[in-house]
Amino acid sequence: FNEFGVLTKKQMVRMADAELLTEICQLLLQGIVNKSDSTLRRLYETYDLEFANEGDCRAKIRDVLRYVATNFAGIANTHASKAYVVYSICSAMFYNRGILAGDVDFGADSLGQYCVDPETALAGILALASAHEENDLEGPFGEYVKASTSTTHRIAQRTTRARWILRALNGTLMAA
C-alpha cells in the first residue's frame, strides 16, 4: 500500500492498512456500506472468535490486489491510488466477478472476470483519476469527481465511484 501510494508509512503504523483490508473484506461479506467505527467494530466482534470464510476472503482479497498491482500499476501515486478509490476499484472488480455481497445495481451484468481488457480498463481508470485531480466537476466524469471529493465514505459516493470504475473495467467509460 505504501509503494503504490495508497497509504503513507505513518498511516500504516496507525493500522490504516488493516482497516482498509477489513473494509475490502466487508465487501465480500456485506457489500458496500457506510464506513463508520461502529460498523467496523461490529464486524470485528462478529468474526473475532470464528471466521469460517477467512481463507476464502483472504484468497479473494489477495487475488484482486495482486491483479491491481500487476495490471494497473500505472495508477500508483495518482488520484486513483487513494484508499477510498482503491476500495471502489475492489468493489467494481468484485461485482464484475460476481462476488460482491449485497444487492447493488450498477446497470451492467457481472462479467465473471475482473475486466474486459486490462489496458482499456487502466486507460479508463486513469481518465477518471485525471478528472479527479483536475477537480473537473463540469466534464463528462463530473459525477465521479463529485463522489470522489466529498463525503467519500458514504454508500452513495462509494456506489457512484464503483459504477464509474465498472464502466472503465468494462470498456464502456467513454460511451457513458
CSV table of N, CA and C in Angstrom, one decimal:
chain,number,residue,atom,x,y,z
A,1,PHE,N,0.8,-1.2,0.0
A,1,PHE,CA,0.0,0.0,0.0
A,1,PHE,C,0.9,1.3,0.0
A,2,ASN,N,2.0,1.2,0.7
A,2,ASN,CA,2.9,2.4,0.8
A,2,ASN,C,3.5,2.6,-0.6
A,3,GLU,N,4.1,1.6,-1.2
A,3,GLU,CA,4.8,1.8,-2.5
A,3,GLU,C,3.8,2.3,-3.6
A,4,PHE,N,2.6,1.9,-3.5
A,4,PHE,CA,1.6,2.2,-4.5
A,4,PHE,C,1.0,3.6,-4.3
A,5,GLY,N,1.3,4.2,-3.1
A,5,GLY,CA,0.7,5.5,-2.8
A,5,GLY,C,-0.7,5.5,-2.2
A,6,VAL,N,-1.1,4.3,-1.7
A,6,VAL,CA,-2.4,4.2,-1.1
A,6,VAL,C,-2.4,4.8,0.3
A,7,LEU,N,-1.4,4.4,1.0
A,7,LEU,CA,-1.2,4.8,2.4
A,7,LEU,C,0.2,5.3,2.7
A,8,THR,N,0.4,6.2,3.6
A,8,THR,CA,1.7,6.6,4.0
A,8,THR,C,2.2,5.7,5.1
A,9,LYS,N,3.5,5.7,5.3
A,9,LYS,CA,4.0,4.9,6.4
A,9,LYS,C,3.4,5.2,7.7
A,10,LYS,N,3.2,6.5,7.9
A,10,LYS,CA,2.5,6.9,9.2
A,10,LYS,C,1.1,6.4,9.3
A,11,GLN,N,0.4,6.3,8.2
A,11,GLN,CA,-1.0,5.8,8.3
A,11,GLN,C,-0.9,4.3,8.6
A,12,MET,N,0.1,3.6,8.0
A,12,MET,CA,0.2,2.2,8.2
A,12,MET,C,0.6,1.8,9.6
A,13,VAL,N,1.4,2.7,10.3
A,13,VAL,CA,1.8,2.5,11.7
A,13,VAL,C,0.5,2.6,12.5
A,14,ARG,N,-0.4,3.4,12.1
A,14,ARG,CA,-1.7,3.6,12.8
A,14,ARG,C,-2.7,2.6,12.4
A,15,MET,N,-2.3,1.6,11.7
A,15,MET,CA,-3.2,0.4,11.3
A,15,MET,C,-4.2,0.8,10.2
A,16,ALA,N,-4.0,1.8,9.4
A,16,ALA,CA,-4.9,2.1,8.3
A,16,ALA,C,-4.9,1.0,7.3
A,17,ASP,N,-3.8,0.3,7.1
A,17,ASP,CA,-3.8,-0.8,6.2
A,17,ASP,C,-4.7,-2.0,6.6
A,18,ALA,N,-4.7,-2.3,7.9
A,18,ALA,CA,-5.6,-3.3,8.5
A,18,ALA,C,-7.1,-2.8,8.3
A,19,GLU,N,-7.3,-1.5,8.5
A,19,GLU,CA,-8.7,-1.0,8.4
A,19,GLU,C,-9.2,-1.1,6.9
A,20,LEU,N,-8.3,-0.8,6.0
A,20,LEU,CA,-8.7,-0.9,4.6
A,20,LEU,C,-8.9,-2.3,4.2
A,21,LEU,N,-8.1,-3.2,4.6
A,21,LEU,CA,-8.3,-4.6,4.3
A,21,LEU,C,-9.6,-5.2,4.9
A,22,THR,N,-9.9,-4.7,6.1
A,22,THR,CA,-11.2,-5.1,6.7
A,22,THR,C,-12.3,-4.6,5.9
A,23,GLU,N,-12.2,-3.3,5.4
A,23,GLU,CA,-13.3,-2.8,4.6
A,23,GLU,C,-13.4,-3.6,3.2
A,24,ILE,N,-12.3,-4.0,2.7
A,24,ILE,CA,-12.4,-4.8,1.4
A,24,ILE,C,-13.0,-6.1,1.7
A,25,CYS,N,-12.7,-6.7,2.9
A,25,CYS,CA,-13.3,-8.0,3.3
A,25,CYS,C,-14.8,-7.8,3.5
A,26,GLN,N,-15.1,-6.7,4.0
A,26,GLN,CA,-16.6,-6.3,4.3
A,26,GLN,C,-17.3,-6.3,3.0
A,27,LEU,N,-16.7,-6.0,1.9
A,27,LEU,CA,-17.4,-6.0,0.5
A,27,LEU,C,-17.8,-7.4,0.2
A,28,LEU,N,-17.0,-8.4,0.6
A,28,LEU,CA,-17.3,-9.8,0.3
A,28,LEU,C,-18.4,-10.4,1.3
A,29,LEU,N,-18.5,-9.8,2.4
A,29,LEU,CA,-19.4,-10.3,3.5
A,29,LEU,C,-20.7,-9.5,3.5
A,30,GLN,N,-20.7,-8.2,3.3
A,30,GLN,CA,-21.9,-7.4,3.4
A,30,GLN,C,-22.2,-6.5,2.2
A,31,GLY,N,-21.2,-6.3,1.4
A,31,GLY,CA,-21.4,-5.4,0.2
A,31,GLY,C,-20.9,-4.0,0.6
A,32,ILE,N,-21.3,-3.0,-0.2
A,32,ILE,CA,-20.9,-1.6,0.0
A,32,ILE,C,-21.8,-1.1,1.1
A,33,VAL,N,-21.1,-0.6,2.2
A,33,VAL,CA,-21.8,0.0,3.3
A,33,VAL,C,-21.1,1.3,3.7
A,34,ASN,N,-21.8,2.1,4.5
A,34,ASN,CA,-21.2,3.3,5.0
A,34,ASN,C,-20.0,2.9,5.9
A,35,LYS,N,-19.0,3.7,5.9
A,35,LYS,CA,-17.8,3.5,6.7
A,35,LYS,C,-18.1,4.2,8.1
A,36,SER,N,-18.0,3.4,9.1
A,36,SER,CA,-18.0,4.0,10.5
A,36,SER,C,-17.3,3.2,11.4
A,37,ASP,N,-16.9,3.8,12.5
A,37,ASP,CA,-16.2,3.0,13.5
A,37,ASP,C,-17.1,1.9,14.1
A,38,SER,N,-18.4,2.2,14.2
A,38,SER,CA,-19.3,1.2,14.8
A,38,SER,C,-19.5,0.0,13.9
A,39,THR,N,-19.6,0.2,12.6
A,39,THR,CA,-19.8,-0.9,11.7
A,39,THR,C,-18.6,-1.8,11.6
A,40,LEU,N,-17.4,-1.1,11.6
A,40,LEU,CA,-16.1,-1.9,11.6
A,40,LEU,C,-16.0,-2.7,12.9
A,41,ARG,N,-16.3,-2.0,14.0
A,41,ARG,CA,-16.3,-2.7,15.3
A,41,ARG,C,-17.2,-3.9,15.4
A,42,ARG,N,-18.4,-3.8,14.9
A,42,ARG,CA,-19.4,-4.9,14.8
A,42,ARG,C,-18.8,-6.0,14.0
A,43,LEU,N,-18.2,-5.7,12.9
A,43,LEU,CA,-17.6,-6.7,12.0
A,43,LEU,C,-16.5,-7.5,12.7
A,44,TYR,N,-15.6,-6.7,13.4
A,44,TYR,CA,-14.6,-7.4,14.2
A,44,TYR,C,-15.2,-8.3,15.3
A,45,GLU,N,-16.2,-7.8,16.0
A,45,GLU,CA,-16.8,-8.6,17.1
A,45,GLU,C,-17.5,-9.8,16.5
A,46,THR,N,-18.1,-9.7,15.4
A,46,THR,CA,-18.8,-10.9,14.8
A,46,THR,C,-17.9,-12.0,14.4
A,47,TYR,N,-16.7,-11.6,13.9
A,47,TYR,CA,-15.8,-12.6,13.4
A,47,TYR,C,-14.5,-12.8,14.2
A,48,ASP,N,-14.6,-12.3,15.4
A,48,ASP,CA,-13.4,-12.3,16.3
A,48,ASP,C,-13.0,-13.7,16.7
A,49,LEU,N,-14.0,-14.5,17.1
A,49,LEU,CA,-13.7,-15.9,17.6
A,49,LEU,C,-13.7,-16.9,16.5
A,50,GLU,N,-14.6,-16.7,15.6
A,50,GLU,CA,-14.7,-17.7,14.5
A,50,GLU,C,-15.0,-17.0,13.2
A,51,PHE,N,-14.2,-17.3,12.2
A,51,PHE,CA,-14.4,-16.6,10.9
A,51,PHE,C,-14.2,-17.8,9.8
A,52,ALA,N,-15.3,-18.5,9.6
A,52,ALA,CA,-15.3,-19.6,8.7
A,52,ALA,C,-14.9,-19.3,7.3
A,53,ASN,N,-15.2,-18.1,6.8
A,53,ASN,CA,-14.9,-17.7,5.5
A,53,ASN,C,-13.5,-17.1,5.3
A,54,GLU,N,-12.7,-17.1,6.4
A,54,GLU,CA,-11.4,-16.4,6.4
A,54,GLU,C,-10.5,-16.8,5.2
A,55,GLY,N,-10.3,-18.0,5.0
A,55,GLY,CA,-9.5,-18.5,3.9
A,55,GLY,C,-10.0,-18.0,2.5
A,56,ASP,N,-11.3,-18.1,2.3
A,56,ASP,CA,-11.9,-17.7,1.1
A,56,ASP,C,-11.7,-16.2,0.9
A,57,CYS,N,-12.1,-15.4,1.9
A,57,CYS,CA,-11.9,-14.0,1.8
A,57,CYS,C,-10.5,-13.6,1.6
A,58,ARG,N,-9.6,-14.2,2.3
A,58,ARG,CA,-8.2,-13.8,2.2
A,58,ARG,C,-7.7,-14.1,0.7
A,59,ALA,N,-8.1,-15.2,0.2
A,59,ALA,CA,-7.7,-15.6,-1.2
A,59,ALA,C,-8.3,-14.6,-2.2
A,60,LYS,N,-9.5,-14.2,-2.0
A,60,LYS,CA,-10.2,-13.3,-3.0
A,60,LYS,C,-9.5,-11.9,-2.9
A,61,ILE,N,-9.2,-11.4,-1.7
A,61,ILE,CA,-8.6,-10.1,-1.5
A,61,ILE,C,-7.2,-10.2,-2.1
A,62,ARG,N,-6.4,-11.2,-1.8
A,62,ARG,CA,-5.1,-11.3,-2.3
A,62,ARG,C,-5.1,-11.3,-3.8
A,63,ASP,N,-6.1,-12.0,-4.4
A,63,ASP,CA,-6.2,-12.1,-5.9
A,63,ASP,C,-6.5,-10.8,-6.5
A,64,VAL,N,-7.5,-10.0,-5.9
A,64,VAL,CA,-7.9,-8.7,-6.5
A,64,VAL,C,-6.7,-7.7,-6.4
A,65,LEU,N,-6.1,-7.7,-5.2
A,65,LEU,CA,-5.0,-6.7,-5.0
A,65,LEU,C,-3.8,-7.1,-5.9
A,66,ARG,N,-3.5,-8.4,-6.1
A,66,ARG,CA,-2.4,-8.8,-7.0
A,66,ARG,C,-2.8,-8.4,-8.4
A,67,TYR,N,-4.0,-8.6,-8.8
A,67,TYR,CA,-4.4,-8.2,-10.2
A,67,TYR,C,-4.2,-6.7,-10.4
A,68,VAL,N,-4.7,-5.9,-9.4
A,68,VAL,CA,-4.5,-4.4,-9.5
A,68,VAL,C,-3.0,-4.1,-9.6
A,69,ALA,N,-2.2,-4.6,-8.7
A,69,ALA,CA,-0.8,-4.3,-8.7
A,69,ALA,C,-0.1,-4.7,-10.1
A,70,THR,N,-0.5,-5.9,-10.6
A,70,THR,CA,0.1,-6.4,-11.9
A,70,THR,C,-0.4,-5.6,-13.1
A,71,ASN,N,-1.7,-5.4,-13.2
A,71,ASN,CA,-2.3,-4.9,-14.4
A,71,ASN,C,-2.6,-3.4,-14.4
A,72,PHE,N,-2.7,-2.8,-13.2
A,72,PHE,CA,-3.0,-1.4,-13.1
A,72,PHE,C,-1.9,-0.6,-12.4
A,73,ALA,N,-0.6,-1.1,-12.5
A,73,ALA,CA,0.5,-0.4,-11.9
A,73,ALA,C,0.5,1.1,-12.2
A,74,GLY,N,0.0,1.5,-13.4
A,74,GLY,CA,0.0,2.9,-13.8
A,74,GLY,C,-0.8,3.8,-12.9
A,75,ILE,N,-1.6,3.2,-12.0
A,75,ILE,CA,-2.4,4.1,-11.1
A,75,ILE,C,-1.6,4.5,-9.9
A,76,ALA,N,-0.5,3.9,-9.7
A,76,ALA,CA,0.3,4.1,-8.5
A,76,ALA,C,0.6,5.6,-8.3
A,77,ASN,N,0.4,6.1,-7.2
A,77,ASN,CA,0.7,7.5,-6.8
A,77,ASN,C,-0.1,8.5,-7.7
A,78,THR,N,-1.3,8.1,-8.1
A,78,THR,CA,-2.2,9.0,-8.8
A,78,THR,C,-3.5,9.2,-7.9
A,79,HIS,N,-4.4,10.0,-8.3
A,79,HIS,CA,-5.7,10.1,-7.6
A,79,HIS,C,-6.4,8.8,-7.5
A,80,ALA,N,-6.1,7.8,-8.4
A,80,ALA,CA,-6.7,6.5,-8.4
A,80,ALA,C,-6.2,5.6,-7.3
A,81,SER,N,-5.1,6.0,-6.7
A,81,SER,CA,-4.5,5.1,-5.7
A,81,SER,C,-4.9,5.6,-4.3
A,82,LYS,N,-5.7,6.6,-4.2
A,82,LYS,CA,-6.2,7.0,-2.9
A,82,LYS,C,-7.0,5.8,-2.3
A,83,ALA,N,-6.9,5.6,-1.0
A,83,ALA,CA,-7.5,4.5,-0.3
A,83,ALA,C,-9.0,4.3,-0.6
A,84,TYR,N,-9.7,5.4,-0.6
A,84,TYR,CA,-11.2,5.3,-0.9
A,84,TYR,C,-11.5,4.9,-2.4
A,85,VAL,N,-10.5,5.2,-3.3
A,85,VAL,CA,-10.7,4.8,-4.7
A,85,VAL,C,-10.3,3.4,-4.8
A,86,VAL,N,-9.3,2.9,-4.2
A,86,VAL,CA,-8.9,1.5,-4.2
A,86,VAL,C,-10.0,0.7,-3.7
A,87,TYR,N,-10.7,1.1,-2.6
A,87,TYR,CA,-11.9,0.5,-2.1
A,87,TYR,C,-12.9,0.3,-3.3
A,88,SER,N,-13.2,1.4,-4.0
A,88,SER,CA,-14.2,1.4,-5.1
A,88,SER,C,-13.7,0.5,-6.3
A,89,ILE,N,-12.4,0.5,-6.5
A,89,ILE,CA,-11.9,-0.4,-7.6
A,89,ILE,C,-12.2,-1.8,-7.2
A,90,CYS,N,-11.9,-2.2,-5.9
A,90,CYS,CA,-12.1,-3.5,-5.5
A,90,CYS,C,-13.6,-3.8,-5.5
A,91,SER,N,-14.5,-2.9,-5.2
A,91,SER,CA,-15.9,-3.1,-5.2
A,91,SER,C,-16.4,-3.4,-6.7
A,92,ALA,N,-15.9,-2.6,-7.6
A,92,ALA,CA,-16.3,-2.8,-9.0
A,92,ALA,C,-15.7,-4.2,-9.5
A,93,MET,N,-14.5,-4.5,-9.1
A,93,MET,CA,-13.9,-5.8,-9.6
A,93,MET,C,-14.6,-7.0,-9.0
A,94,PHE,N,-15.0,-6.9,-7.7
A,94,PHE,CA,-15.7,-8.0,-7.1
A,94,PHE,C,-17.1,-8.1,-7.8
A,95,TYR,N,-17.7,-7.0,-8.1
A,95,TYR,CA,-19.0,-7.0,-8.8
A,95,TYR,C,-18.9,-7.7,-10.1
A,96,ASN,N,-17.8,-7.4,-10.9
A,96,ASN,CA,-17.6,-8.0,-12.2
A,96,ASN,C,-17.4,-9.5,-12.1
A,97,ARG,N,-16.8,-9.9,-11.0
A,97,ARG,CA,-16.5,-11.3,-10.8
A,97,ARG,C,-17.8,-12.0,-10.2
A,98,GLY,N,-18.8,-11.3,-9.8
A,98,GLY,CA,-20.0,-11.8,-9.3
A,98,GLY,C,-19.8,-12.2,-7.8
A,99,ILE,N,-18.9,-11.6,-7.1
A,99,ILE,CA,-18.6,-12.0,-5.7
A,99,ILE,C,-18.9,-10.9,-4.7
A,100,LEU,N,-19.3,-9.7,-5.2
A,100,LEU,CA,-19.7,-8.6,-4.3
A,100,LEU,C,-20.9,-9.0,-3.5
A,101,ALA,N,-20.9,-8.9,-2.2
A,101,ALA,CA,-22.1,-9.2,-1.4
A,101,ALA,C,-23.1,-8.0,-1.6
A,102,GLY,N,-24.3,-8.3,-1.2
A,102,GLY,CA,-25.3,-7.3,-1.2
A,102,GLY,C,-26.1,-7.2,-2.5
A,103,ASP,N,-27.0,-6.3,-2.5
A,103,ASP,CA,-27.9,-6.1,-3.6
A,103,ASP,C,-27.6,-4.7,-4.2
A,104,VAL,N,-26.7,-4.6,-5.2
A,104,VAL,CA,-26.4,-3.3,-5.8
A,104,VAL,C,-26.6,-3.5,-7.3
A,105,ASP,N,-27.2,-2.4,-7.9
A,105,ASP,CA,-27.4,-2.4,-9.3
A,105,ASP,C,-26.5,-1.3,-10.0
A,106,PHE,N,-25.5,-1.8,-10.7
A,106,PHE,CA,-24.6,-0.9,-11.3
A,106,PHE,C,-25.0,-0.6,-12.8
A,107,GLY,N,-26.1,-1.2,-13.2
A,107,GLY,CA,-26.6,-1.0,-14.6
A,107,GLY,C,-25.9,-1.9,-15.6
A,108,ALA,N,-25.1,-2.9,-15.1
A,108,ALA,CA,-24.4,-3.8,-16.0
A,108,ALA,C,-24.4,-5.1,-15.4
A,109,ASP,N,-24.4,-6.2,-16.2
A,109,ASP,CA,-24.2,-7.5,-15.7
A,109,ASP,C,-22.8,-7.8,-15.3
A,110,SER,N,-22.6,-8.7,-14.3
A,110,SER,CA,-21.3,-9.1,-14.0
A,110,SER,C,-20.7,-9.9,-15.1
A,111,LEU,N,-19.4,-9.7,-15.4
A,111,LEU,CA,-18.7,-10.4,-16.5
A,111,LEU,C,-18.2,-11.8,-16.1
A,112,GLY,N,-18.0,-12.0,-14.8
A,112,GLY,CA,-17.4,-13.3,-14.4
A,112,GLY,C,-15.8,-13.2,-14.4
A,113,GLN,N,-15.3,-12.0,-14.7
A,113,GLN,CA,-13.9,-11.7,-14.7
A,113,GLN,C,-13.7,-10.2,-14.3
A,114,TYR,N,-12.5,-9.9,-13.9
A,114,TYR,CA,-12.3,-8.5,-13.4
A,114,TYR,C,-12.6,-7.4,-14.4
A,115,CYS,N,-12.1,-7.6,-15.6
A,115,CYS,CA,-12.3,-6.6,-16.6
A,115,CYS,C,-12.3,-7.2,-18.0
A,116,VAL,N,-12.7,-6.4,-19.0
A,116,VAL,CA,-12.7,-6.9,-20.4
A,116,VAL,C,-11.3,-6.9,-20.9
A,117,ASP,N,-10.6,-5.9,-20.7
A,117,ASP,CA,-9.2,-5.8,-21.2
A,117,ASP,C,-8.4,-4.9,-20.2
A,118,PRO,N,-7.3,-5.4,-19.6
A,118,PRO,CA,-6.6,-4.6,-18.6
A,118,PRO,C,-6.1,-3.2,-19.2
A,119,GLU,N,-5.6,-3.1,-20.4
A,119,GLU,CA,-5.1,-1.9,-20.9
A,119,GLU,C,-6.3,-0.9,-21.1
A,120,THR,N,-7.4,-1.3,-21.6
A,120,THR,CA,-8.5,-0.4,-21.7
A,120,THR,C,-9.0,0.1,-20.3
A,121,ALA,N,-9.1,-0.9,-19.4
A,121,ALA,CA,-9.5,-0.6,-18.1
A,121,ALA,C,-8.6,0.5,-17.4
A,122,LEU,N,-7.3,0.2,-17.6
A,122,LEU,CA,-6.3,1.2,-17.0
A,122,LEU,C,-6.5,2.6,-17.6
A,123,ALA,N,-6.6,2.6,-18.9
A,123,ALA,CA,-6.8,3.9,-19.5
A,123,ALA,C,-8.1,4.6,-19.0
A,124,GLY,N,-9.1,3.9,-18.8
A,124,GLY,CA,-10.3,4.5,-18.2
A,124,GLY,C,-10.2,4.9,-16.8
A,125,ILE,N,-9.5,4.1,-16.0
A,125,ILE,CA,-9.3,4.5,-14.6
A,125,ILE,C,-8.4,5.7,-14.5
A,126,LEU,N,-7.4,5.8,-15.3
A,126,LEU,CA,-6.6,7.0,-15.4
A,126,LEU,C,-7.3,8.2,-15.9
A,127,ALA,N,-8.3,8.1,-16.8
A,127,ALA,CA,-9.1,9.2,-17.2
A,127,ALA,C,-9.9,9.7,-16.0
A,128,LEU,N,-10.5,8.8,-15.2
A,128,LEU,CA,-11.2,9.2,-14.1
A,128,LEU,C,-10.3,9.9,-13.1
A,129,ALA,N,-9.1,9.4,-12.8
A,129,ALA,CA,-8.2,9.9,-11.9
A,129,ALA,C,-7.7,11.3,-12.3
A,130,SER,N,-7.6,11.5,-13.6
A,130,SER,CA,-7.2,12.8,-14.2
A,130,SER,C,-8.3,13.9,-13.9
A,131,ALA,N,-9.5,13.5,-14.2
A,131,ALA,CA,-10.6,14.4,-13.9
A,131,ALA,C,-10.7,14.7,-12.5
A,132,HIS,N,-10.5,13.7,-11.6
A,132,HIS,CA,-10.5,13.9,-10.2
A,132,HIS,C,-9.4,14.9,-9.8
A,133,GLU,N,-8.2,14.7,-10.3
A,133,GLU,CA,-7.1,15.5,-9.9
A,133,GLU,C,-7.3,17.0,-10.4
A,134,GLU,N,-7.9,17.1,-11.5
A,134,GLU,CA,-8.2,18.5,-12.0
A,134,GLU,C,-9.5,19.1,-11.4
A,135,ASN,N,-10.2,18.3,-10.6
A,135,ASN,CA,-11.4,18.7,-10.0
A,135,ASN,C,-12.4,19.2,-11.0
A,136,ASP,N,-12.5,18.4,-12.1
A,136,ASP,CA,-13.3,18.7,-13.3
A,136,ASP,C,-14.8,18.3,-13.0
A,137,LEU,N,-15.5,19.1,-12.3
A,137,LEU,CA,-16.9,18.8,-12.0
A,137,LEU,C,-17.9,19.0,-13.2
A,138,GLU,N,-17.4,19.7,-14.2
A,138,GLU,CA,-18.3,20.0,-15.3
A,138,GLU,C,-18.1,19.1,-16.5
A,139,GLY,N,-17.0,18.3,-16.5
A,139,GLY,CA,-16.7,17.5,-17.6
A,139,GLY,C,-17.5,16.2,-17.6
A,140,PRO,N,-17.2,15.3,-18.5
A,140,PRO,CA,-18.0,14.0,-18.6
A,140,PRO,C,-18.0,13.1,-17.4
A,141,PHE,N,-17.0,13.3,-16.6
A,141,PHE,CA,-16.9,12.5,-15.4
A,141,PHE,C,-17.2,13.3,-14.1
A,142,GLY,N,-17.9,14.3,-14.2
A,142,GLY,CA,-18.2,15.2,-13.1
A,142,GLY,C,-18.9,14.5,-11.9
A,143,GLU,N,-19.8,13.5,-12.2
A,143,GLU,CA,-20.4,12.8,-11.2
A,143,GLU,C,-19.4,12.0,-10.4
A,144,TYR,N,-18.4,11.4,-11.1
A,144,TYR,CA,-17.4,10.6,-10.4
A,144,TYR,C,-16.5,11.6,-9.6
A,145,VAL,N,-16.2,12.7,-10.1
A,145,VAL,CA,-15.3,13.7,-9.4
A,145,VAL,C,-16.0,14.1,-8.1
A,146,LYS,N,-17.3,14.4,-8.2
A,146,LYS,CA,-18.1,14.9,-7.1
A,146,LYS,C,-18.1,13.8,-6.0
A,147,ALA,N,-18.3,12.6,-6.4
A,147,ALA,CA,-18.3,11.4,-5.5
A,147,ALA,C,-16.9,11.1,-4.9
A,148,SER,N,-15.9,11.7,-5.5
A,148,SER,CA,-14.5,11.5,-5.0
A,148,SER,C,-14.0,12.6,-4.2
A,149,THR,N,-14.7,13.7,-4.1
A,149,THR,CA,-14.2,14.9,-3.4
A,149,THR,C,-15.0,15.3,-2.1
A,150,SER,N,-16.1,14.6,-1.9
A,150,SER,CA,-16.8,15.0,-0.7
A,150,SER,C,-17.4,13.7,-0.1
A,151,THR,N,-17.5,13.7,1.3
A,151,THR,CA,-18.0,12.5,2.0
A,151,THR,C,-17.7,11.2,1.3
A,152,THR,N,-16.5,10.9,1.2
A,152,THR,CA,-16.0,9.7,0.4
A,152,THR,C,-16.3,8.4,1.0
A,153,HIS,N,-16.9,8.3,2.2
A,153,HIS,CA,-17.1,7.0,2.8
A,153,HIS,C,-18.6,6.7,3.0
A,154,ARG,N,-19.4,7.4,2.3
A,154,ARG,CA,-20.9,7.1,2.4
A,154,ARG,C,-21.3,6.2,1.2
A,155,ILE,N,-22.3,5.4,1.4
A,155,ILE,CA,-22.8,4.4,0.4
A,155,ILE,C,-23.0,5.1,-0.9
A,156,ALA,N,-23.6,6.2,-1.0
A,156,ALA,CA,-24.0,6.9,-2.2
A,156,ALA,C,-22.7,7.2,-3.0
A,157,GLN,N,-21.7,7.8,-2.4
A,157,GLN,CA,-20.5,8.1,-3.1
A,157,GLN,C,-19.7,6.9,-3.4
A,158,ARG,N,-19.6,5.9,-2.5
A,158,ARG,CA,-18.9,4.7,-2.8
A,158,ARG,C,-19.5,4.0,-4.0
A,159,THR,N,-20.9,3.9,-4.1
A,159,THR,CA,-21.6,3.2,-5.2
A,159,THR,C,-21.3,4.0,-6.5
A,160,THR,N,-21.4,5.3,-6.4
A,160,THR,CA,-21.2,6.1,-7.6
A,160,THR,C,-19.8,5.9,-8.2
A,161,ARG,N,-18.8,5.9,-7.3
A,161,ARG,CA,-17.4,5.7,-7.8
A,161,ARG,C,-17.3,4.3,-8.4
A,162,ALA,N,-17.8,3.3,-7.7
A,162,ALA,CA,-17.7,1.9,-8.2
A,162,ALA,C,-18.4,1.8,-9.6
A,163,ARG,N,-19.5,2.5,-9.7
A,163,ARG,CA,-20.3,2.4,-11.0
A,163,ARG,C,-19.4,2.9,-12.2
A,164,TRP,N,-18.8,4.1,-11.9
A,164,TRP,CA,-17.9,4.7,-12.9
A,164,TRP,C,-16.7,3.8,-13.2
A,165,ILE,N,-16.1,3.3,-12.2
A,165,ILE,CA,-14.9,2.4,-12.3
A,165,ILE,C,-15.3,1.1,-13.1
A,166,LEU,N,-16.5,0.6,-12.8
A,166,LEU,CA,-17.0,-0.6,-13.5
A,166,LEU,C,-17.1,-0.3,-15.0
A,167,ARG,N,-17.5,0.9,-15.4
A,167,ARG,CA,-17.5,1.3,-16.8
A,167,ARG,C,-16.1,1.3,-17.4
A,168,ALA,N,-15.2,1.7,-16.6
A,168,ALA,CA,-13.8,1.7,-17.1
A,168,ALA,C,-13.3,0.2,-17.3
A,169,LEU,N,-13.7,-0.6,-16.3
A,169,LEU,CA,-13.3,-2.0,-16.3
A,169,LEU,C,-13.9,-2.8,-17.5
A,170,ASN,N,-15.2,-2.3,-17.9
A,170,ASN,CA,-15.9,-3.0,-19.0
A,170,ASN,C,-15.7,-2.3,-20.3
A,171,GLY,N,-14.8,-1.3,-20.4
A,171,GLY,CA,-14.5,-0.7,-21.6
A,171,GLY,C,-15.6,0.2,-22.2
A,172,THR,N,-16.6,0.6,-21.3
A,172,THR,CA,-17.7,1.5,-21.7
A,172,THR,C,-17.6,2.9,-21.2
A,173,LEU,N,-16.5,3.2,-20.6
A,173,LEU,CA,-16.4,4.5,-19.9
A,173,LEU,C,-16.6,5.7,-20.9
A,174,MET,N,-16.0,5.6,-22.0
A,174,MET,CA,-16.1,6.8,-23.0
A,174,MET,C,-17.5,6.9,-23.6
A,175,ALA,N,-18.3,5.8,-23.5
A,175,ALA,CA,-19.6,5.9,-24.1
A,175,ALA,C,-20.6,6.3,-23.0
A,176,ALA,N,-20.1,6.4,-21.8
A,176,ALA,CA,-21.0,6.8,-20.7
A,176,ALA,C,-21.5,8.2,-20.7
